[in-house]
Amino acid sequence: MQYLLLIYGNEGYWQNIGPEQQKMVGDYMEFTKGITASGHYKGGNRLDSTSKATTVRVRDGKKLITDGPFAETKEQLGGYYLVDAKDLDEAIGIAARIPGARIGSIEVRPIVSVSRPS
Amino acid sequence: MKIEQIYREESARILATLIRLLGSFDLAEEVTQEAFAVALEQWPQTGIPANPRAWLVSTARYKAIDLLRRQTRLEHKRDELQALVSNKELDETSDSMLSDANWPDDRLRLIFTCCHPALMIEAQVALTLRTLGGLATEEIAKAFLVPVPTMAQRLVRAKQKIRDARIPYRIPPQEEISERLAAVMIVIYLIFNEGYNAAGGDLLIRHDLCAEAIRLGRVICELLPRETEARGLLALMLLHDSRREARTGADGEFVLLEDQDRSHWNQEQIQEGLALTDSALREAPPGPYSIQAAISALHAHAKTANETDWTQIVALYDVLMRLQTSPVVELNRAVAVAMSQGPAQGLALLDELQTRGELNGYHLFPAVRGDLARRVKDWPMAAQAYRQALSLATNEIERRFLSKRLAEAEAK
């Protein structure tokens, strides 16, 4: 079963890259290597900051385009991993090892499989 | 043994096994009910089978196969059916195979799944009472003063999350047991306290909640015999519950611990609680539940309120504060200090708590101040404290007690 692990955190953290941020980047590389080797990794990326986000809505056939993220929040979505895990406990275990979990929050969302009826 | 008794004692265990075999809470609940309906119909004629639990599981299993066969047009149901029909363990479900020794008790899996921290705490409580306690949705709704549709919705959502997010149906691995058991104990103690210190509602249902929490406490002690904190929790609940009769007077009014008629304390529960407390404290460094049980045990040991060993109780609160700092524990410790060293010392601790403001809004905080003020005969302070407590308390029985105390203080 697949889960999307959404990494939330204060994006201000990445504004100035110091030794702490450099260590964080190293930890992420290490982590990604680990879950790739274990076969859990299905995908993942770091997202650029919300100041570069654009939100699109279509109402009555008309495109409405606004600057910024869908919702202003204290912690922003900064990246994600798509992983394969046998159950929620395994997914939680992987999420807890994401370096960003130490300074932000990880939301664990099951992917709805096409064959499963709702 | 009667069918009703078998239902009461065995339905949770049967349901737990069927959830494991069928992989679905809803299907398992449905066929467990159906199997008992068949038993109710057949057993009066055929007599109760030698191993009723095995008979019920096997009957429920055939009901499940029937149900799924009728739905096999759906592709995913066909897979479930295939899994069920080819389930090796099920094929061996004959009475002779199912002696207790070689049949696992699945209730432990069920407890850990119902009390999974990925579920809302209210849902954990409801699901535990529904599946392990066998309480009807209506009863749970009534106990928690929630409309029935809200409670039904809460249960449906929890089961959907278990299924769709795939919360595993298993006993957690050894390295996670104590963390997860802590979550289970929170749920059990919450159920107990809801019954013991209820904010309102039906008294009979509240007693049921206490009894159910104690029963669940027994189940985890039985299934995890090495977990001393589980024993501490069971002891704590038994010792509290032993005073239930004495806590309310003839007119249903609230009676303070020091004014209770101790001959009405349930000695059987006390003896069991004391023995459990001793064994929990002996075997491991004590956790918060064992310490609280030890405090409760000291009250149980005192033949009269005056004989209470408050010095020892203060010492135990000191240990508890190191394990679990919380303003409520501090408040309880302040009471113990007042009783052992004098009300003035207790009041000084309350002032300290007051400046931190963490207990603003908790009705027992001013109620304790009122009580200590009474003891030093500071009637204006007592009256003011009781007035404040009354503005915060919601439980009718407690309100009556506080009103009486307020009237006494105002009359002085």
XYZ file of C-alpha atoms in Angstrom:
530
model
C 0.000 0.000 0.000
C 1.207 3.501 -0.819
C 1.303 6.520 1.446
C 2.157 10.129 0.706
C 4.262 11.650 3.459
C 3.762 15.412 3.385
C 6.508 17.390 5.056
C 5.345 20.557 6.780
C 7.614 23.082 8.443
C 8.418 26.737 8.785
C 9.979 27.607 5.433
C 11.807 30.510 7.049
C 14.180 27.809 8.274
C 15.690 27.602 4.779
C 16.068 31.357 4.267
C 19.669 31.431 5.452
C 21.740 28.345 4.857
C 24.028 27.784 7.820
C 25.734 24.690 9.235
C 22.404 23.461 10.658
C 20.694 23.585 7.263
C 23.692 21.942 5.623
C 23.502 19.096 8.099
C 19.775 18.804 7.400
C 20.426 18.456 3.664
C 22.964 15.722 4.406
C 20.454 13.951 6.651
C 17.842 14.063 3.889
C 20.256 12.522 1.376
C 21.123 9.815 3.849
C 17.449 9.149 4.609
C 16.457 8.973 0.936
C 19.299 6.551 0.249
C 18.122 4.394 3.146
C 14.479 4.090 2.105
C 15.515 3.534 -1.502
C 17.726 0.631 -0.480
C 14.934 -0.838 1.656
C 12.493 -0.629 -1.258
C 10.054 1.774 0.400
C 10.856 4.776 -1.793
C 8.509 5.444 -4.713
C 9.212 9.128 -5.207
C 9.780 12.423 -3.493
C 10.801 16.038 -3.946
C 11.553 19.216 -2.149
C 9.172 22.058 -3.043
C 10.187 25.649 -3.680
C 8.878 28.227 -1.207
C 5.212 29.302 -1.036
C 6.243 32.782 -2.227
C 6.564 31.133 -5.624
C 3.233 29.309 -5.399
C 0.259 30.073 -7.633
C -3.275 28.930 -6.932
C -5.667 28.178 -9.786
C -9.441 27.786 -9.590
C -11.979 27.355 -12.368
C -15.419 28.866 -11.726
C -18.131 28.982 -14.386
C -15.532 27.967 -16.911
C -13.303 30.901 -15.996
C -9.776 30.541 -14.695
C -9.073 32.413 -11.461
C -5.403 32.773 -10.746
C -4.022 34.077 -7.468
C -0.577 34.462 -6.007
C 0.408 32.307 -3.069
C -0.560 28.929 -1.597
C -4.112 27.571 -1.229
C -4.094 28.420 2.475
C -1.850 30.557 4.635
C -0.625 28.368 7.485
C 1.987 28.551 10.196
C 3.795 25.542 8.761
C 4.048 25.175 5.011
C 4.211 22.154 2.760
C 7.878 21.942 1.870
C 8.254 18.528 0.290
C 6.958 14.986 0.127
C 7.838 11.343 -0.169
C 5.718 8.682 -1.818
C 6.410 5.367 -0.098
C 5.316 1.774 -0.175
C 4.527 0.371 3.266
C 2.698 -2.712 4.441
C 0.513 -0.814 6.897
C 0.090 2.498 8.719
C 2.543 1.545 11.464
C 5.295 0.996 8.926
C 4.429 4.292 7.205
C 4.491 6.087 10.579
C 7.866 4.497 11.293
C 9.275 5.861 8.006
C 7.676 9.293 8.585
C 9.267 9.509 12.017
C 12.716 9.083 10.445
C 12.288 11.970 7.978
C 14.772 14.629 9.181
C 12.102 17.362 8.904
C 9.944 15.551 11.500
C 12.336 16.877 14.159
C 11.506 20.516 13.376
C 8.123 20.297 11.649
C 5.312 17.794 11.110
C 4.721 14.946 8.704
C 1.205 14.201 7.508
C 0.742 10.576 6.507
C -1.953 10.133 3.848
C -2.947 6.790 2.362
C -3.152 6.743 -1.434
C -6.549 5.474 -2.619
C -5.932 2.494 -4.848
C -7.936 2.434 -8.065
C -9.303 -1.050 -7.421
C -10.707 -0.129 -4.034
C -14.321 0.983 -4.145
C -15.125 3.911 -1.904
C -23.751 -21.904 31.617
C -26.448 -19.824 29.967
C -26.290 -18.262 26.525
C -26.471 -14.754 28.002
C -23.473 -15.501 30.166
C -21.532 -16.885 27.208
C -22.431 -13.762 25.284
C -21.207 -11.503 28.047
C -17.982 -13.372 28.626
C -17.091 -14.568 25.163
C -18.466 -12.162 22.580
C -15.453 -9.836 22.659
C -13.049 -12.716 22.219
C -15.110 -14.247 19.416
C -15.372 -10.881 17.684
C -11.622 -10.324 18.073
C -10.865 -13.648 16.391
C -13.326 -13.039 13.578
C -11.833 -9.607 12.856
C -8.480 -11.319 12.462
C -9.873 -14.064 10.222
C -12.117 -11.821 8.120
C -9.995 -8.669 8.088
C -13.076 -6.503 8.549
C -14.630 -5.002 11.677
C -18.051 -4.568 10.097
C -18.322 -8.060 8.661
C -17.041 -9.589 11.897
C -19.565 -7.630 13.979
C -22.404 -8.638 11.712
C -21.651 -12.369 11.675
C -20.897 -12.493 15.411
C -24.419 -11.205 16.033
C -25.826 -13.718 13.563
C -23.960 -16.621 15.133
C -25.385 -15.756 18.550
C -28.849 -15.529 16.992
C -28.436 -19.067 15.622
C -27.223 -20.256 19.039
C -30.255 -18.723 20.691
C -32.447 -20.668 18.299
C -30.631 -24.028 18.327
C -29.050 -24.489 21.732
C -32.313 -24.827 23.674
C -32.971 -27.992 21.597
C -29.482 -29.363 20.981
C -27.905 -28.304 24.264
C -24.847 -26.075 24.560
C -21.872 -27.487 22.599
C -18.745 -28.647 24.427
C -16.728 -25.682 23.189
C -19.263 -22.916 22.604
C -16.650 -20.394 21.541
C -15.355 -22.641 18.737
C -18.919 -23.420 17.685
C -19.754 -19.717 17.489
C -16.595 -18.815 15.550
C -17.188 -21.589 13.074
C -20.878 -20.699 12.648
C -19.961 -17.036 12.158
C -17.372 -18.014 9.599
C -19.977 -19.862 7.501
C -22.269 -16.852 7.792
C -19.454 -14.699 6.445
C -18.884 -17.043 3.522
C -22.619 -16.962 2.751
C -22.706 -13.203 2.925
C -19.691 -12.782 0.667
C -21.017 -15.356 -1.843
C -24.125 -13.274 -2.278
C -21.919 -10.304 -3.134
C -19.393 -11.997 -5.404
C -20.322 -9.902 -8.369
C -17.986 -7.348 -6.872
C -14.452 -8.207 -7.802
C -12.835 -7.295 -4.492
C -15.350 -9.380 -2.553
C -14.364 -12.376 -4.638
C -10.802 -11.948 -3.425
C -11.975 -11.747 0.175
C -14.051 -14.867 -0.286
C -11.165 -16.718 -1.859
C -8.974 -15.773 1.071
C -11.638 -16.894 3.488
C -12.417 -20.227 1.870
C -8.775 -21.123 1.471
C -7.850 -19.998 4.975
C -6.005 -22.924 6.403
C -6.565 -22.014 9.995
C -10.297 -21.896 9.370
C -10.320 -25.352 7.842
C -8.958 -26.623 11.087
C -11.767 -25.009 13.018
C -13.115 -28.166 14.519
C -14.054 -28.359 18.162
C -11.180 -30.637 19.014
C -8.587 -28.285 17.554
C -9.753 -25.348 19.526
C -8.728 -26.022 23.054
C -7.814 -22.779 24.774
C -4.151 -23.668 24.851
C -3.559 -23.590 21.110
C -5.979 -20.824 20.265
C -4.617 -17.314 20.700
C -6.607 -14.723 22.543
C -7.104 -12.062 19.903
C -8.497 -9.499 22.303
C -5.041 -8.041 22.778
C -4.778 -7.232 19.056
C -8.232 -5.749 19.242
C -7.303 -3.527 22.212
C -4.165 -2.247 20.513
C -6.002 -1.530 17.275
C -8.922 0.233 18.984
C -6.489 2.328 21.037
C -4.202 3.171 18.110
C -2.908 6.738 18.514
C -3.782 7.479 14.869
C -7.435 7.484 15.947
C -9.067 10.388 17.767
C -9.090 9.702 21.509
C -12.918 9.918 21.628
C -13.053 7.335 18.859
C -10.594 5.092 20.709
C -12.829 5.155 23.768
C -16.017 4.524 21.778
C -14.525 1.719 19.705
C -13.075 0.024 22.782
C -16.436 0.110 24.563
C -18.276 -1.048 21.445
C -16.045 -3.983 20.481
C -14.427 -5.104 23.748
C -17.190 -4.037 26.087
C -20.023 -5.052 23.793
C -21.890 -1.844 24.648
C -24.510 -0.692 22.173
C -23.906 2.561 20.312
C -26.925 4.040 22.144
C -25.430 3.176 25.534
C -22.050 4.723 24.672
C -23.775 7.853 23.359
C -25.779 8.118 26.575
C -22.703 7.632 28.747
C -20.813 10.431 27.021
C -23.830 12.722 26.627
C -23.490 12.748 22.851
C -26.385 12.364 20.379
C -26.678 8.789 19.055
C -26.080 9.741 15.387
C -22.891 11.582 16.398
C -21.615 8.516 18.233
C -22.604 6.213 15.360
C -20.768 8.504 12.960
C -17.692 8.507 15.201
C -17.612 4.695 15.177
C -18.116 4.487 11.405
C -15.290 6.964 10.769
C -12.911 5.124 13.075
C -13.592 1.804 11.361
C -13.154 3.410 7.957
C -9.804 4.805 8.990
C -8.675 1.426 10.322
C -9.606 -0.141 6.992
C -8.491 2.538 4.533
C -5.335 3.828 6.228
C -4.591 0.182 7.044
C -4.064 0.381 10.772
C -2.614 -3.053 11.492
C -4.472 -5.631 13.543
C -1.637 -6.866 15.672
C 0.153 -6.712 18.966
C 2.897 -4.093 18.570
C 6.499 -5.297 18.457
C 8.294 -5.537 21.803
C 10.159 -2.228 21.401
C 6.867 -0.376 20.984
C 4.782 -2.222 23.570
C 5.255 0.092 26.517
C 4.534 3.231 24.491
C 1.415 1.694 22.960
C 0.306 0.149 26.239
C 0.464 3.632 27.748
C -2.091 4.731 25.137
C -4.307 1.736 25.958
C -4.137 2.545 29.664
C -5.110 6.154 29.016
C -8.262 4.925 27.270
C -9.120 2.494 30.068
C -8.530 5.082 32.784
C -10.574 7.636 30.831
C -13.472 5.176 30.708
C -13.124 4.588 34.438
C -13.006 8.284 35.281
C -15.937 9.031 33.039
C -17.883 6.592 35.198
C -16.364 7.751 38.481
C -16.253 11.549 38.185
C -18.925 12.061 35.607
C -20.013 15.554 34.721
C -23.611 14.353 34.624
C -25.862 11.693 33.187
C -27.359 8.350 34.104
C -25.920 6.834 37.288
C -26.438 3.211 36.291
C -24.571 3.612 33.022
C -21.769 5.292 34.934
C -21.399 2.256 37.188
C -21.279 0.113 34.084
C -18.407 2.221 32.747
C -16.396 1.681 35.939
C -17.083 -2.041 35.851
C -16.143 -2.179 32.177
C -12.876 -0.293 32.735
C -11.974 -2.676 35.560
C -12.804 -5.648 33.350
C -10.562 -4.259 30.582
C -7.852 -3.647 33.172
C -8.102 -7.318 34.131
C -7.842 -8.373 30.498
C -4.566 -6.515 29.914
C -3.135 -7.793 33.221
C -4.065 -11.315 32.240
C -2.664 -11.017 28.709
C 0.435 -8.974 29.597
C 1.295 -10.359 33.035
C 4.744 -8.787 33.158
C 3.530 -5.209 32.718
C 3.526 -3.859 36.256
C 1.930 -0.541 35.303
C -1.115 -2.397 33.995
C -1.344 -3.993 37.423
C -0.936 -0.563 39.025
C -3.803 0.780 36.926
C -6.081 -2.130 37.858
C -5.192 -1.640 41.536
C -5.885 2.090 41.300
C -9.314 1.525 39.746
C -10.262 -1.156 42.285
C -9.218 0.990 45.238
C -11.165 3.992 43.958
C -14.182 1.912 43.096
C -14.157 0.313 46.564
C -15.368 3.655 47.970
C -18.227 4.118 45.541
C -21.021 3.299 48.011
C -19.577 5.644 50.623
C -19.064 8.586 48.245
C -22.718 9.518 48.157
C -25.017 9.995 51.126
C -28.643 9.000 51.639
C -29.901 11.881 49.486
C -27.358 11.302 46.767
C -25.155 14.078 48.112
C -21.385 14.030 47.701
C -19.406 12.842 50.759
C -15.736 13.827 51.155
C -13.151 11.117 51.740
C -12.611 12.186 55.357
C -16.341 12.079 56.114
C -17.047 8.723 54.477
C -18.345 5.783 56.507
C -15.398 3.470 55.952
C -17.412 0.401 56.894
C -19.153 0.865 53.537
C -15.922 0.492 51.599
C -15.830 -2.692 49.577
C -13.290 -4.874 51.386
C -13.039 -7.444 48.618
C -11.947 -4.776 46.110
C -9.612 -3.251 48.683
C -7.871 -6.544 49.402
C -7.401 -7.251 45.708
C -6.242 -3.681 45.073
C -3.728 -3.794 47.922
C -2.260 -7.094 46.763
C -1.910 -5.794 43.200
C -0.310 -2.549 44.410
C 2.229 -4.494 46.477
C 3.194 -6.767 43.618
C 3.425 -3.867 41.134
C 5.700 -1.899 43.467
C 7.846 -4.896 44.275
C 8.657 -5.955 40.735
C 9.709 -2.798 38.941
C 10.532 0.860 39.422
C 7.028 2.237 39.900
C 5.247 4.175 37.161
C 2.560 6.823 37.661
C -0.365 4.393 37.975
C 1.399 2.264 40.587
C 2.285 5.374 42.611
C -1.305 6.604 42.493
C -2.440 3.131 43.539
C 0.001 3.293 46.452
C -1.502 6.633 47.517
C -4.978 5.164 47.301
C -3.761 2.118 49.258
C -2.662 4.368 52.140
C -6.205 5.725 52.365
C -7.549 2.173 52.278
C -5.210 1.176 55.126
C -6.416 3.977 57.414
C -9.266 2.783 59.638
C -10.320 6.384 60.287
C -9.519 9.593 58.401
C -7.320 10.708 61.314
C -5.100 7.662 60.970
C -4.200 8.522 57.347
C -0.436 8.576 56.832
C -0.272 11.978 55.131
C 3.509 12.237 55.436
C 3.884 9.099 53.364
C 1.277 10.393 50.890
C 3.224 13.651 50.425
C 6.363 11.588 49.766
C 4.503 9.560 47.110
C 3.227 12.754 45.464
C 6.831 13.960 45.324
C 7.748 10.809 43.396
C 4.690 11.202 41.166
C 5.627 14.803 40.363
C 9.039 13.656 39.211
C 7.437 11.122 36.856
C 4.543 13.227 35.666
C 4.526 16.953 36.318
C 1.017 18.241 36.047
C -0.780 21.068 37.843
C -3.509 18.636 38.946
C -0.927 16.413 40.644
C 0.474 19.560 42.273
C -2.990 20.464 43.528
C -3.418 17.003 45.061
C 0.004 17.270 46.617
C -0.950 20.643 48.120
C -3.919 18.955 49.810
C -1.649 16.252 51.232
C 0.808 18.907 52.458
C -2.059 20.779 54.119
C -3.137 17.596 55.870
C 0.325 16.676 57.086
C 1.884 20.087 57.797
C -1.126 22.332 58.297
C -3.542 24.297 56.083
C -1.294 27.390 55.935
C 1.424 25.398 54.127
C -1.191 24.056 51.727
C -2.550 27.534 51.039
C 0.940 28.813 50.266
C 1.289 26.120 47.605
C -2.106 27.082 46.168
C -0.994 30.724 45.889
C 2.014 29.580 43.920
C -0.217 27.548 41.592
C -2.586 30.482 41.257
C 0.089 32.840 39.938
C 0.907 30.325 37.195
C -2.754 30.306 36.164
C -2.707 26.774 34.718
C -5.698 25.635 36.762
C -7.955 28.598 36.042
C -11.249 27.111 34.963
C -10.815 23.882 36.965
C -13.579 23.895 39.598
C -11.667 21.741 42.100
C -8.946 24.378 42.395
C -11.118 26.972 44.194
C -12.955 24.103 45.947
C -9.676 23.017 47.570
C -8.916 26.616 48.554
C -12.379 26.881 50.100
C -11.759 23.733 52.101
C -8.382 24.899 53.407
C -9.775 28.363 54.190
C -12.509 26.636 56.240
C -9.879 24.808 58.205
C -8.163 28.061 59.180
C -11.607 29.645 59.742
C -11.033 32.344 57.108
C -14.732 32.500 56.222
C -14.623 35.369 53.705
C -11.885 33.565 51.739
C -13.842 30.306 51.945
C -17.051 31.950 50.712
C -15.289 33.608 47.811
C -13.568 30.359 46.809
C -16.797 28.338 46.941
C -18.574 30.991 44.883
C -15.868 30.707 42.250
C -15.990 26.895 42.337
C -19.762 27.011 41.842
C -19.354 29.200 38.789
C -17.191 26.480 37.231
C -18.722 23.157 38.407
C -21.193 21.358 36.138
C -21.898 18.129 38.029
C -25.196 18.480 39.910
C -24.036 16.408 42.901
C -20.869 18.468 43.273
C -22.800 21.706 42.871
C -25.110 20.771 45.714
C -22.112 20.062 47.931
C -20.436 23.365 47.033
C -23.665 25.330 47.615
C -23.975 23.821 51.079
C -20.379 24.741 51.886
C -20.910 28.269 50.563
C -24.006 28.741 52.736
C -22.045 27.560 55.786
C -19.218 30.007 55.100
C -21.602 32.906 54.511
C -23.450 32.181 57.765
C -20.302 32.570 59.883
